[in-house]
Short mmCIF file of C-alpha atoms in Angstrom, two decimals:
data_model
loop_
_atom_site.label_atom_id
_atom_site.label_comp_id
_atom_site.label_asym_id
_atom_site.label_seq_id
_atom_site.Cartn_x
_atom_site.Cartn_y
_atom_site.Cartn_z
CA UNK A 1 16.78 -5.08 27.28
CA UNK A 2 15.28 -7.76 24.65
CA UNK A 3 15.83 -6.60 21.23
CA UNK A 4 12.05 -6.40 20.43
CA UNK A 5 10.86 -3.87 22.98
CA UNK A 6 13.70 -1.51 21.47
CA UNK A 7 12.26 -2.04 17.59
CA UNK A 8 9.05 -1.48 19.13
CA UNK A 9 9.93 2.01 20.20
CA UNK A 10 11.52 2.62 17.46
CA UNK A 11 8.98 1.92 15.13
CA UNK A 12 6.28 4.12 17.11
CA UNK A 13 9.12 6.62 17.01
CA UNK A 14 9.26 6.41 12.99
CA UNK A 15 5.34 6.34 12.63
CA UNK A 16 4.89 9.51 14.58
CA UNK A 17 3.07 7.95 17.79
CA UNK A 18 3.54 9.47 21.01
CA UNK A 19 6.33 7.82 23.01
CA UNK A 20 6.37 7.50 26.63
CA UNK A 21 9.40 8.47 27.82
CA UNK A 22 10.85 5.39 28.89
CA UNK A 23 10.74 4.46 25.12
CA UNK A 24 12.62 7.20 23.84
CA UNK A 25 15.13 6.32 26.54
CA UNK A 26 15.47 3.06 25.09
CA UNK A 27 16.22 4.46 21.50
CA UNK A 28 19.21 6.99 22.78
CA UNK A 29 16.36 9.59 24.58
CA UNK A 30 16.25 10.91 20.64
CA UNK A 31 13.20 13.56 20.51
CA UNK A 32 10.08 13.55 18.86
CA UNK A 33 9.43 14.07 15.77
CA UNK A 34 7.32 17.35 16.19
CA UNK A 35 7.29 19.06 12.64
CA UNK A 36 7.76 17.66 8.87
CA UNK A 37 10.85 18.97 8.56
CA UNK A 38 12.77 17.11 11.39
CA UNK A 39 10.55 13.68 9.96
CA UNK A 40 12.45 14.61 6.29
CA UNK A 41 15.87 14.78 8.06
CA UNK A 42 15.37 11.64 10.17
CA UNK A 43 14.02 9.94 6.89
CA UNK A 44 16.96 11.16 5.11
CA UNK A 45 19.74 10.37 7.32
CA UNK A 46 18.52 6.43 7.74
CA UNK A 47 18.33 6.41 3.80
CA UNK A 48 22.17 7.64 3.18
CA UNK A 49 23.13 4.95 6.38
CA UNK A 50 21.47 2.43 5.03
CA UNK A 51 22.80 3.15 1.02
CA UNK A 52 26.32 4.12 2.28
CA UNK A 53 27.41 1.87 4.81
CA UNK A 54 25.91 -1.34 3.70
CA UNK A 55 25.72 -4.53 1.49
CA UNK A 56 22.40 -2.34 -0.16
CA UNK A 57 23.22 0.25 -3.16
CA UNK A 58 19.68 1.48 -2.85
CA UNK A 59 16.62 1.72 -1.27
CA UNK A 60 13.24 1.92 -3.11
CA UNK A 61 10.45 3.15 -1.32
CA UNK A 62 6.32 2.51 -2.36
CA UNK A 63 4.40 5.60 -1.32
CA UNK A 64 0.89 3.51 -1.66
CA UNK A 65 -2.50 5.16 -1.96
CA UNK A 66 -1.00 8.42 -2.58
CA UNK A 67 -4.16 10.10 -3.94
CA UNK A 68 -5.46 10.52 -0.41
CA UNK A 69 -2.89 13.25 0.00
CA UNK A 70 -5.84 15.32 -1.35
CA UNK A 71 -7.73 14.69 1.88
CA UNK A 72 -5.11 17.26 3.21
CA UNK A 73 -5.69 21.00 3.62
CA UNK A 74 -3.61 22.88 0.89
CA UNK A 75 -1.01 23.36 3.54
CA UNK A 76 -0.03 19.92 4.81
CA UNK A 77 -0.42 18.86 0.68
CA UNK A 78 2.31 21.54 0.28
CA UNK A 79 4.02 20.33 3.40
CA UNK A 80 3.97 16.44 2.31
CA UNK A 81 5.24 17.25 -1.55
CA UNK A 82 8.04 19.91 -0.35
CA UNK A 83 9.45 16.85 2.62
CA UNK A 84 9.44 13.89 -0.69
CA UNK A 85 11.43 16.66 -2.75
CA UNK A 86 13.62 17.50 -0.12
CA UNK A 87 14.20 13.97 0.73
CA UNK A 88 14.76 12.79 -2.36
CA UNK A 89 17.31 15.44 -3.12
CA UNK A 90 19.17 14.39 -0.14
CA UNK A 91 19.81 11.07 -1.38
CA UNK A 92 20.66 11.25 -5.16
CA UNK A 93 22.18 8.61 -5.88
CA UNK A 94 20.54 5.64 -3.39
CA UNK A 95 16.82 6.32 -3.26
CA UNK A 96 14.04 5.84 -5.45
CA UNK A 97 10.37 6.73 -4.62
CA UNK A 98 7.33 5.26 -6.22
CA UNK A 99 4.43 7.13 -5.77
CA UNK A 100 1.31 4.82 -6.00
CA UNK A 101 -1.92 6.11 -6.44
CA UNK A 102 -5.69 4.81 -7.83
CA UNK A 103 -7.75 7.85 -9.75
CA UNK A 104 -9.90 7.98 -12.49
CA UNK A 105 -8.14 9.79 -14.73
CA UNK A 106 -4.09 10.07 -14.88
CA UNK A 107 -3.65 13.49 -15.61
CA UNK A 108 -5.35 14.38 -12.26
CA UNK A 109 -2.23 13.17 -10.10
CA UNK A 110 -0.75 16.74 -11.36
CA UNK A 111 -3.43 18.69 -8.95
CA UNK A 112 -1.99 16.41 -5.90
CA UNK A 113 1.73 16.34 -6.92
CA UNK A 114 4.04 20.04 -6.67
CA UNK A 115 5.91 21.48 -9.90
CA UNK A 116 9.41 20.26 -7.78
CA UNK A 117 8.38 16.69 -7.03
CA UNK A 118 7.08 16.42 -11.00
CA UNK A 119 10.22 17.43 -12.21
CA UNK A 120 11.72 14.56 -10.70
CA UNK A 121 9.46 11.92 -11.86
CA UNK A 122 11.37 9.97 -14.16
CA UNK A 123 9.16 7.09 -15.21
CA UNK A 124 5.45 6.90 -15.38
CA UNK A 125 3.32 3.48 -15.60
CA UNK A 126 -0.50 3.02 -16.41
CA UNK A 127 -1.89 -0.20 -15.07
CA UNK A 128 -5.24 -0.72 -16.75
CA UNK A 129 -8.04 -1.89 -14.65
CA UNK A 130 -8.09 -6.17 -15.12
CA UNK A 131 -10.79 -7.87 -17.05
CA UNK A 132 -12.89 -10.57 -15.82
CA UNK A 133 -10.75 -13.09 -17.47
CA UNK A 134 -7.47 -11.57 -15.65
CA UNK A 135 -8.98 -11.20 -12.71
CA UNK A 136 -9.94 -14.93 -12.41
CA UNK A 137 -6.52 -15.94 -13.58
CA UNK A 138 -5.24 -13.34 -10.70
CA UNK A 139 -7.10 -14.79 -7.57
CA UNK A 140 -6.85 -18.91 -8.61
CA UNK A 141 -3.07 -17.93 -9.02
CA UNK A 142 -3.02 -15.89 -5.48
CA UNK A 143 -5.03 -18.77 -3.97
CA UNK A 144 -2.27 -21.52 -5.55
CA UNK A 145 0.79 -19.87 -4.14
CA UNK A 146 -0.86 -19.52 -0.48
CA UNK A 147 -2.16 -23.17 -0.59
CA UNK A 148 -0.11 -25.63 0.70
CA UNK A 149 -0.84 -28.43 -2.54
CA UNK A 150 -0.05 -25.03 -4.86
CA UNK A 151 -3.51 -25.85 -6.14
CA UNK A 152 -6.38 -23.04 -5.64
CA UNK A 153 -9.31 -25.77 -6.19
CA UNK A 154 -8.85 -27.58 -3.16
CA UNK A 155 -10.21 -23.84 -1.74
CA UNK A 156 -12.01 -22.42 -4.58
CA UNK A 157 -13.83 -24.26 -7.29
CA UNK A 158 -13.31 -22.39 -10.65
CA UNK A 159 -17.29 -21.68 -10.49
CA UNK A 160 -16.78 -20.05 -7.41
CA UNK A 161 -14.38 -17.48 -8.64
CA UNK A 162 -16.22 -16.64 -11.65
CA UNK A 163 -19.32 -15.35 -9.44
CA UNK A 164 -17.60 -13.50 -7.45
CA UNK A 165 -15.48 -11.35 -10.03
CA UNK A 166 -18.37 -10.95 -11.99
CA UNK A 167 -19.88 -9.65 -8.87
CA UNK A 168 -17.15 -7.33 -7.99
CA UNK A 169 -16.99 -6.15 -11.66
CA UNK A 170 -21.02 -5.46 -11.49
CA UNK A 171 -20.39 -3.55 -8.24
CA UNK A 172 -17.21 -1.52 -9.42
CA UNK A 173 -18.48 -0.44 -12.80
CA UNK A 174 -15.68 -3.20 -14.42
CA UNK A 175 -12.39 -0.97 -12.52
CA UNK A 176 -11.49 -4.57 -11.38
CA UNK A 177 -8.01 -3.94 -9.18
CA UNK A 178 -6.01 -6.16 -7.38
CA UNK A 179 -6.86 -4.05 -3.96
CA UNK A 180 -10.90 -4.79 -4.92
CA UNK A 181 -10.49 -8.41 -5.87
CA UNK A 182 -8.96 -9.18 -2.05
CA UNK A 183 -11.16 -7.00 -0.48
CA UNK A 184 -14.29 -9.10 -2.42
CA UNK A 185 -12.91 -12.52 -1.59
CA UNK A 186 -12.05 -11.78 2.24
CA UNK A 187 -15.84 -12.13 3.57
CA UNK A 188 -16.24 -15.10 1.44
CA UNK A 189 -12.98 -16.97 2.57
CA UNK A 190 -14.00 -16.18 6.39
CA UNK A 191 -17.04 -17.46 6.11
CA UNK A 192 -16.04 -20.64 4.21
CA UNK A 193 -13.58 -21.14 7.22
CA UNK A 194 -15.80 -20.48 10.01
CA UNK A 195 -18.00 -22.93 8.21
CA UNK A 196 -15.30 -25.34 6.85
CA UNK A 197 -17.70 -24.61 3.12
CA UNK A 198 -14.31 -25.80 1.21
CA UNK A 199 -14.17 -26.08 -1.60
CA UNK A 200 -15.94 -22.87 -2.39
CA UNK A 201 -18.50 -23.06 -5.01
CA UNK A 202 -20.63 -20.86 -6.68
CA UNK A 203 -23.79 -20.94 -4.58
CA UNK A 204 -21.60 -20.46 -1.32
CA UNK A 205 -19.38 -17.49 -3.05
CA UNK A 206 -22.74 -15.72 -4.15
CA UNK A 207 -24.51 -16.10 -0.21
CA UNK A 208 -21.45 -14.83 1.51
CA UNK A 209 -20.50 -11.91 -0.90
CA UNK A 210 -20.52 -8.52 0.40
CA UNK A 211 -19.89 -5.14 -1.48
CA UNK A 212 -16.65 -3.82 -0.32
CA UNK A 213 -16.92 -0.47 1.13
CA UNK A 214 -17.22 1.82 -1.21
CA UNK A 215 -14.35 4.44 0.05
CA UNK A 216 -12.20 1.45 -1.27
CA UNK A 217 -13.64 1.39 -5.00
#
């Protein structure tokens, strides 16, 4: 059976997705994972296999976007926080969790996050939203490491970026963030090569800008 068809299943199996039978076969017939607790066990057993009986001391894992957790009923909120404590507790010495989220205020990431998984956090990090200036310097230096010269302006004139963070900043009340600035500059790069409109300027950044959606701001 090729390799690839087996980390398929597997990785529907891991995600939650329904598995046909035949693709649980192919991963050992293991079950579904039908509640949050058996997901936390799973979880924790490939943690402590892959910390204990490898090359890899320990595994850090990026919860991103973790303020949507308040999308949840109270119940699956309670559900999601008790699982992360319990799993982290089963792995003390090889796992650390970063929980990622993009609010307002800091302090409100206490309403979302359980007494138990608090009193684990060790570490806590405020990124400011960038300026203009930092955001320019951000995209010409995304663009550069993507290109294949390592030179953004052979994509985007300097003009180009300018008018489209100050754009973005206009539309997002200055929170400039790394997740905004990509979303901004996608519409404008697919149009430029649909068009072949390279390098970007500023009257071709400001006709193919669109406001991102705003359930990403």
């Amino acid at each position: 059976m090729p390799n690839h068809q087996v980390g398929d299943a597997a990785r529907k199996w891991l995600r939650g997705e329904n598995c046909t039978a035949a693709e649980l076969k192919l991963i050992d017939g293991v079950s579904k994972l039908a509640t949050s607790d058996h997901a936390t066990r799973t979880l924790s057993t490939i943690c402590r296999l892959i910390a204990g009986f490898s090359r890899f001391r320990r595994i850090v894992l990026m919860l991103d976007e973790f303020q949507r957790i308040a999308q949840l009923p109270e119940k699956r909120r309670l559900e999601v926080n008790s699982g992360i404590h319990t799993w982290f507790n089963s792995c003390p010495d090889g796992l650390s969790i970063l929980l990622v989220y993009s609010i307002g205020v800091a302090s409100t990431i206490k309403h979302l996050v359980s007494p138990e998984v608090l009193s684990r956090v060790s570490q806590t990090f405020e990124l400011p939203a960038l300026t203009e200036p930092e955001s320019v310097e951000f995209v010409e230096g995304l663009v550069a490491s993507a290109a294949e010269s390592g030179d953004s302006r052979g994509i985007f004139e300097h003009e180009g970026v300018v008018e489209t963070v100050h754009r973005l900043a206009e539309d997002s009340a200055g929170r400039l963030t790394p997740r905004r600035l990509m979303l901004g500059f996608t519409t404008i790069l697919e149009d430029a090569l649909s068009e072949g409109a390279f390098p970007i300027g500023r009257e071709f950044a400001a006709a193919s800008y669109v406001t991102p959606p705003a359930d990403s701001f």
